[in-house]
mmCIF file of C-alpha atoms in Angstrom:
data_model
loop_
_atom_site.group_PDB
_atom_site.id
_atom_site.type_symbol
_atom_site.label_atom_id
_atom_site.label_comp_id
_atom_site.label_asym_id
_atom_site.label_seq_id
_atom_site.Cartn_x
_atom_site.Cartn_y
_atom_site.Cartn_z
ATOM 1 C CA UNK A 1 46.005 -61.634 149.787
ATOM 2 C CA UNK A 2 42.885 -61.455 151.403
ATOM 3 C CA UNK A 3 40.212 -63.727 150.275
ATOM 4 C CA UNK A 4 37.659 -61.638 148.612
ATOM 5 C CA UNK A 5 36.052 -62.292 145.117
ATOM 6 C CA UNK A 6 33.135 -60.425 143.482
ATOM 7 C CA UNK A 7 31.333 -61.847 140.681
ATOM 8 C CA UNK A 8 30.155 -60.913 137.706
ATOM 9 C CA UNK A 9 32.706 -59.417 136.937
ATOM 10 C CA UNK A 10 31.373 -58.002 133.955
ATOM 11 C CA UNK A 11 28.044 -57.631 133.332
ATOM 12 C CA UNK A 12 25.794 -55.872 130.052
ATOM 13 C CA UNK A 13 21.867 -55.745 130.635
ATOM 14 C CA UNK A 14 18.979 -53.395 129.331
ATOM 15 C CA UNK A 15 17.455 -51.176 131.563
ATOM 16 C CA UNK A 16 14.657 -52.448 133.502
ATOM 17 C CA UNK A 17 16.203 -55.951 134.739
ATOM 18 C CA UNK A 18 17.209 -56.939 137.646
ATOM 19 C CA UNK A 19 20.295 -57.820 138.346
ATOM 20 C CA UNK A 20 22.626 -59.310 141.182
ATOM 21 C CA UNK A 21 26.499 -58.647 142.114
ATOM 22 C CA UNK A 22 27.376 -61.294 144.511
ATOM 23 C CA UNK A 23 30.753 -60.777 147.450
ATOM 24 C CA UNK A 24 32.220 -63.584 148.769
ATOM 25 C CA UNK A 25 34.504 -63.813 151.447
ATOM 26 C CA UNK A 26 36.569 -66.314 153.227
ATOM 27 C CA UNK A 27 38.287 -64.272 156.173
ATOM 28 C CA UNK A 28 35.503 -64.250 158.229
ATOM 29 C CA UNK A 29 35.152 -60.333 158.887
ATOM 30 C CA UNK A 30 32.492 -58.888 160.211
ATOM 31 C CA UNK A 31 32.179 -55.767 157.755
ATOM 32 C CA UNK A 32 31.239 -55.991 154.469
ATOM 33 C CA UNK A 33 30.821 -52.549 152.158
ATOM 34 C CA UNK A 34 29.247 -52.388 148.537
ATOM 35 C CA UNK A 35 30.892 -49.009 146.872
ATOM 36 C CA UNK A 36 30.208 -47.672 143.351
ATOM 37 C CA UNK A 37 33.112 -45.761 141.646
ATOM 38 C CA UNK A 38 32.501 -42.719 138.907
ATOM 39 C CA UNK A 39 34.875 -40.980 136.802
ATOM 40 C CA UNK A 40 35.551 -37.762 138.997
ATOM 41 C CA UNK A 41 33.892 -39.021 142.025
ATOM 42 C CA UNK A 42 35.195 -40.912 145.010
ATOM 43 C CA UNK A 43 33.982 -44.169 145.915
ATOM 44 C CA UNK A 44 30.321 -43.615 147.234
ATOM 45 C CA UNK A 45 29.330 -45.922 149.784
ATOM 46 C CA UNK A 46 25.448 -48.209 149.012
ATOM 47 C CA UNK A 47 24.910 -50.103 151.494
ATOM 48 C CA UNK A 48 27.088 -51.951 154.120
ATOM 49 C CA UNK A 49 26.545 -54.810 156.426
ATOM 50 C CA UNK A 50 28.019 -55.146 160.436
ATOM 51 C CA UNK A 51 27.078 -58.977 160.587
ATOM 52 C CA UNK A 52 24.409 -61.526 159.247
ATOM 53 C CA UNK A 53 20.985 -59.906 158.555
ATOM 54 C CA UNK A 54 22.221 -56.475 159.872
ATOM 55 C CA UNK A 55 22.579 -54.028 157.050
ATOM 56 C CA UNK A 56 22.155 -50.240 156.563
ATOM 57 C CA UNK A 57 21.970 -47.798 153.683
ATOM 58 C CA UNK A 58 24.910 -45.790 152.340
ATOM 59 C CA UNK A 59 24.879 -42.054 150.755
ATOM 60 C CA UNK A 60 23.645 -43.616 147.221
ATOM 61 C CA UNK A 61 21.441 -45.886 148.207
ATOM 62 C CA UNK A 62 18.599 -45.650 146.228
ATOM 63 C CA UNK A 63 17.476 -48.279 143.909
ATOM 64 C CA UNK A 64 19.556 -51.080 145.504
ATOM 65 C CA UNK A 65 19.376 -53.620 147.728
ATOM 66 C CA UNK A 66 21.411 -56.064 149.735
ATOM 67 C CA UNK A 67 21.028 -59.058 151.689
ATOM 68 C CA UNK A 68 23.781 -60.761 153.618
ATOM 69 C CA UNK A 69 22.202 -64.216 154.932
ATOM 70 C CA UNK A 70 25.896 -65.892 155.813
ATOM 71 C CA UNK A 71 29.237 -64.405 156.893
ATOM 72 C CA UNK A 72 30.831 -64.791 153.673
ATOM 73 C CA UNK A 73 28.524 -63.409 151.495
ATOM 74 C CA UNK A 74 26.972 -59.905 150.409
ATOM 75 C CA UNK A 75 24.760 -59.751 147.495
ATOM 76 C CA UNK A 76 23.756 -56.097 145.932
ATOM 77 C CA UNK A 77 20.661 -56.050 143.813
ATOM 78 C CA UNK A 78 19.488 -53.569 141.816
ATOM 79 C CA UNK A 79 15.715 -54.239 141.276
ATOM 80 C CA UNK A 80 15.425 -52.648 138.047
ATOM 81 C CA UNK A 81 18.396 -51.451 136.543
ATOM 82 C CA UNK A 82 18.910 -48.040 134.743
ATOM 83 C CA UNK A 83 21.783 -46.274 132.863
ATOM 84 C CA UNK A 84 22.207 -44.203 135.938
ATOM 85 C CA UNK A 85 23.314 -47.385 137.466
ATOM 86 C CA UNK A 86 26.816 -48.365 134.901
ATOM 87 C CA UNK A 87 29.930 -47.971 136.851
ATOM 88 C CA UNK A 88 32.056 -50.328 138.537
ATOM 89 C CA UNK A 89 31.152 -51.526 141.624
ATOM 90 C CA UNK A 90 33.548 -52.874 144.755
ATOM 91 C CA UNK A 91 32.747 -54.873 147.461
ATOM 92 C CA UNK A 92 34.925 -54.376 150.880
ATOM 93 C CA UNK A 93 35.555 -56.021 153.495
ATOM 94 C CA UNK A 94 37.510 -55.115 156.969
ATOM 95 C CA UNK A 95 37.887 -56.231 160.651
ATOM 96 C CA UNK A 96 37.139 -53.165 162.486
ATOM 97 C CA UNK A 97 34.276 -51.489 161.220
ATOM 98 C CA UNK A 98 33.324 -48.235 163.165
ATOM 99 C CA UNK A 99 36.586 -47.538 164.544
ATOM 100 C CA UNK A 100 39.734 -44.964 163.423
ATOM 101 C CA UNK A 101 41.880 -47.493 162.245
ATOM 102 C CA UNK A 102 39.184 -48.974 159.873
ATOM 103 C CA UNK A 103 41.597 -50.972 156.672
ATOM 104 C CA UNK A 104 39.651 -52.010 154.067
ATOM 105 C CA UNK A 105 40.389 -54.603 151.257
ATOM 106 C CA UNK A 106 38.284 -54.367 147.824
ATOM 107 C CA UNK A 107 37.925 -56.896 146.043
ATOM 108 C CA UNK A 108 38.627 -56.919 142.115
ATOM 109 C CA UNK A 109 35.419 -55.143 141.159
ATOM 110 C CA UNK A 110 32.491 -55.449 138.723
ATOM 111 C CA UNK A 111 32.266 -53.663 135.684
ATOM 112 C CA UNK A 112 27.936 -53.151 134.970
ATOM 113 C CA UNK A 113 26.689 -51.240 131.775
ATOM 114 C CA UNK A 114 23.065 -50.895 131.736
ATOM 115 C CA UNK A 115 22.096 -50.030 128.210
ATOM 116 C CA UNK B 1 29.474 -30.166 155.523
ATOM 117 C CA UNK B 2 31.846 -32.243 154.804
ATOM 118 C CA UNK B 3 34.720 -32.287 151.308
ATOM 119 C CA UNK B 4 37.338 -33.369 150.494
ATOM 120 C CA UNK B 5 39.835 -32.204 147.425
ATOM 121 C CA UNK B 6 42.909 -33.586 145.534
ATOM 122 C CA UNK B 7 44.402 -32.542 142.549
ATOM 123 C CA UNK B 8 42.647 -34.444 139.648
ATOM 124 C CA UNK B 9 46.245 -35.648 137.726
ATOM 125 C CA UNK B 10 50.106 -35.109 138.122
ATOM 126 C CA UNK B 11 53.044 -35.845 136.365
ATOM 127 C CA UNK B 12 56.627 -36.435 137.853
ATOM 128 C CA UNK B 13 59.794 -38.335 136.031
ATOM 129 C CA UNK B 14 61.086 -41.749 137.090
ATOM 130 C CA UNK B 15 63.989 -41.625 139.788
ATOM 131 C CA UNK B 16 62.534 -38.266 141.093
ATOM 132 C CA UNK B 17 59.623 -37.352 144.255
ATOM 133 C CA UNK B 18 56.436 -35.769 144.491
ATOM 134 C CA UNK B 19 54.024 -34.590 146.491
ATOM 135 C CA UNK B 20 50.064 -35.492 146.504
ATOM 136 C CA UNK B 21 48.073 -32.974 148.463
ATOM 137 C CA UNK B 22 45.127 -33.544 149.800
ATOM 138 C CA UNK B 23 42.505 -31.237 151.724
ATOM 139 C CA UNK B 24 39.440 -31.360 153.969
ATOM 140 C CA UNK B 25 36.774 -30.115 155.887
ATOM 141 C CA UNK B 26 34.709 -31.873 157.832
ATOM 142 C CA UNK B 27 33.217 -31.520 161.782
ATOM 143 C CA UNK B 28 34.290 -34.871 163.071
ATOM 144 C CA UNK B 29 37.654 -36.344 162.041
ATOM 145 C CA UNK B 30 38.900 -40.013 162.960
ATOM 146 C CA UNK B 31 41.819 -40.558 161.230
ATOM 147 C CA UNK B 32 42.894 -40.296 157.122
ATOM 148 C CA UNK B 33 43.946 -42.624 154.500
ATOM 149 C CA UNK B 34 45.588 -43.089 151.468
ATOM 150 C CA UNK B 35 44.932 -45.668 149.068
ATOM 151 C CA UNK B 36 46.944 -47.202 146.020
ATOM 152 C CA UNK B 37 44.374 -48.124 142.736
ATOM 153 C CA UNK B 38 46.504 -49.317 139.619
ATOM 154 C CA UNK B 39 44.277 -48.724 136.136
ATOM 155 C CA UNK B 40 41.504 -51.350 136.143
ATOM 156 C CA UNK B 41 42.261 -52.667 139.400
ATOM 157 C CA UNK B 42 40.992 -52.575 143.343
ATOM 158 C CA UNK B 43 42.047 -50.154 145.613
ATOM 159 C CA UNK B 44 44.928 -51.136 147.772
ATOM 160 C CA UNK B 45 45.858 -49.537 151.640
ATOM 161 C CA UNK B 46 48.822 -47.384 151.814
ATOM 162 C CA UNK B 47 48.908 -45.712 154.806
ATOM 163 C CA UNK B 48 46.679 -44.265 157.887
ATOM 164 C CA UNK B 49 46.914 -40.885 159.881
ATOM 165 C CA UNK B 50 44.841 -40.141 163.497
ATOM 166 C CA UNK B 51 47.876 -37.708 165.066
ATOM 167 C CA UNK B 52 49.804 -35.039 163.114
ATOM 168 C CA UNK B 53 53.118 -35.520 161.649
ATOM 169 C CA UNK B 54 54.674 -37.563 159.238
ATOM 170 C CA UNK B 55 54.568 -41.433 158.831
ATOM 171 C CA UNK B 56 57.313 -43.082 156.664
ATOM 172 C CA UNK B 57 56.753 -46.435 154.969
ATOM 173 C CA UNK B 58 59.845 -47.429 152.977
ATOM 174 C CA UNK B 59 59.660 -45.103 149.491
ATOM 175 C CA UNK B 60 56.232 -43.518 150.980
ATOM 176 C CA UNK B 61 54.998 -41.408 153.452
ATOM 177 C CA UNK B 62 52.325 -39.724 154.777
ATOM 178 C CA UNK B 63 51.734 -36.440 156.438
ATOM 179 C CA UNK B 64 48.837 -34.757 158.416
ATOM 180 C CA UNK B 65 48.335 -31.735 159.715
ATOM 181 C CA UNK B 66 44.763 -31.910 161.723
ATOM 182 C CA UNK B 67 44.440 -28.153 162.052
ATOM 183 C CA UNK B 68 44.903 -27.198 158.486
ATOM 184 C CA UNK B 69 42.448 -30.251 157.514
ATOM 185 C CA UNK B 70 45.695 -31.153 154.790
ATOM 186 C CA UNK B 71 47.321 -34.201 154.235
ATOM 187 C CA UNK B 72 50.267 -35.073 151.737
ATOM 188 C CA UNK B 73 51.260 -38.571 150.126
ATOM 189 C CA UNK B 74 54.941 -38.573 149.071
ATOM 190 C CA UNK B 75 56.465 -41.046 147.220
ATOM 191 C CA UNK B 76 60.517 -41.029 146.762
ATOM 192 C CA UNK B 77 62.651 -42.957 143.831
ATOM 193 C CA UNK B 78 59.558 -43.072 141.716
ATOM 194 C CA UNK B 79 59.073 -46.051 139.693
ATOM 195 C CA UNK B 80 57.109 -46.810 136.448
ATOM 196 C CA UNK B 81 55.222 -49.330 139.032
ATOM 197 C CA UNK B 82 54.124 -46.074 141.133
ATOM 198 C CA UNK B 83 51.405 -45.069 137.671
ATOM 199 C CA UNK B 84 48.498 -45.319 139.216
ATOM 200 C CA UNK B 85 45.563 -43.258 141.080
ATOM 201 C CA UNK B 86 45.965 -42.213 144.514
ATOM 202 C CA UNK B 87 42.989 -41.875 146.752
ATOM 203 C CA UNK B 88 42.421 -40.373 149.605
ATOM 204 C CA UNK B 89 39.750 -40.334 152.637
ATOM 205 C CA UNK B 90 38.913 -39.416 155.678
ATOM 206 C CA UNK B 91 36.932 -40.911 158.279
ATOM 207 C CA UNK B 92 33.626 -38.364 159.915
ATOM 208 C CA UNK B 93 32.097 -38.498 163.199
ATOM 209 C CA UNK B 94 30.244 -41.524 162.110
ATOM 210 C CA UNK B 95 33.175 -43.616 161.347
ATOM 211 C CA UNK B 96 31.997 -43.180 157.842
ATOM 212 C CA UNK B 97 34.761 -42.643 154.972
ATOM 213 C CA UNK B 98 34.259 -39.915 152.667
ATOM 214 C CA UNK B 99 36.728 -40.449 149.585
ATOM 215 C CA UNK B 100 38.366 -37.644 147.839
ATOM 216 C CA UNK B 101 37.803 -38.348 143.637
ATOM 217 C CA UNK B 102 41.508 -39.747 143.393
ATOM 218 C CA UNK B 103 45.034 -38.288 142.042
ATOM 219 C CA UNK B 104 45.804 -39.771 138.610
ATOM 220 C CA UNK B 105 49.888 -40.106 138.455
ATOM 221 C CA UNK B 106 51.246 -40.659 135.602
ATOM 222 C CA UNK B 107 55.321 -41.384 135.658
ATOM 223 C CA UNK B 108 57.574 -40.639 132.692
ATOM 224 C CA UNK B 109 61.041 -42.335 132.085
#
């Protein structure tokens, strides 16, 4: 399996904190994807990275952040966190990136309630 | 603008196949996927379409049909294993996936 792992993997705060979902990789891809995932709605895409320091905003961006400062790791923040914000959220990572034939691996998710 | 549809749950019995459909619409196509998620788990990759026709991988396969915007999953000798949500997506223009909200299957004995 590919080496991904996402911590916390679960997580309970109060609205209004910040909080920080950390990726870490050890396959050395160059694409790295932060996705939230809703009862009756596909994966939705926050933010993604093509390399160290070079990010760029997804369809649900708003109200998170992410900073990628090494290869192998991809941190999503969420400044001040709201209910709006409790899901489960995947990191993924993949080789190809904006090409057809673009696999990606997930790893095992992190489960946020924001209460 | 750009959707994507799938049926929201099915049911099929052990030993037998079925069918997942799965429709689109979008301006710029670059291929469409179909991915495994077991309850509670990450999604895994099943297969990937660019051309039309059918693509067989052991018990699964997968079908497009470009034109139509439709693809189908199908999954022979079902097992209890095979319970599980099936998502689909296609990749825009952009190289962007857009996910369909998954296929819950749910496998009797």
């Amino acid at each position: 399996d590919a080496g991904i792992t996402q911590s916390p993997r679960h997580k309970v705060t109060e609205t209004g904190t910040p909080v920080t979902l950390r990726c870490h990789q050890t396959e050395n891809h160059r694409y790295m994807y932060w996705y939230r995932q809703d009862p009756g709605h596909g994966l939705r895409l926050i933010h993604y990275s093509y390399g160290v320091k070079d990010t760029d905003k997804g369809e649900v961006s708003d109200g998170y952040s992410v900073s990628r400062s090494k290869t192998e790791d991809f941190l999503l923040t969420l400044e001040s966190a709201t209910s709006s914000q409790t899901s489960v959220y995947f990191c993924a990572i993949s080789e190809s990136g904006a090409t057809g034939a673009n696999v990606l691996t997930f790893g095992a998710g992190s489960r946020l309630t924001v209460l | 603008g750009q959707n994507i549809d799938q049926p929201t749950e099915m049911t099929a019995t052990e030993g037998a196949i079925v069918q997942i459909n799965c429709t689109y619409q979008t301006s710029g196509f670059n291929g469409l996927f179909w991915y495994q998620q077991h309850a509670g788990e990450a999604p895994t990759f099943l297969s990937y379409n660019v051309l039309d026709g059918l693509e067989e991988k052991g018990r699964f396969s997968s079908f497009l049909s470009r034109s139509k915007g439709y693809s189908y999953l199908l999954l022979k000798e079902l097992q209890m294993k095979d319970s599980a949500s099936y998502l689909c997506a296609f990749m825009d223009s952009n190289y962007q996936l857009i996910w369909g909200a998954g296929t819950k299957l749910i496998i009797k004995p």
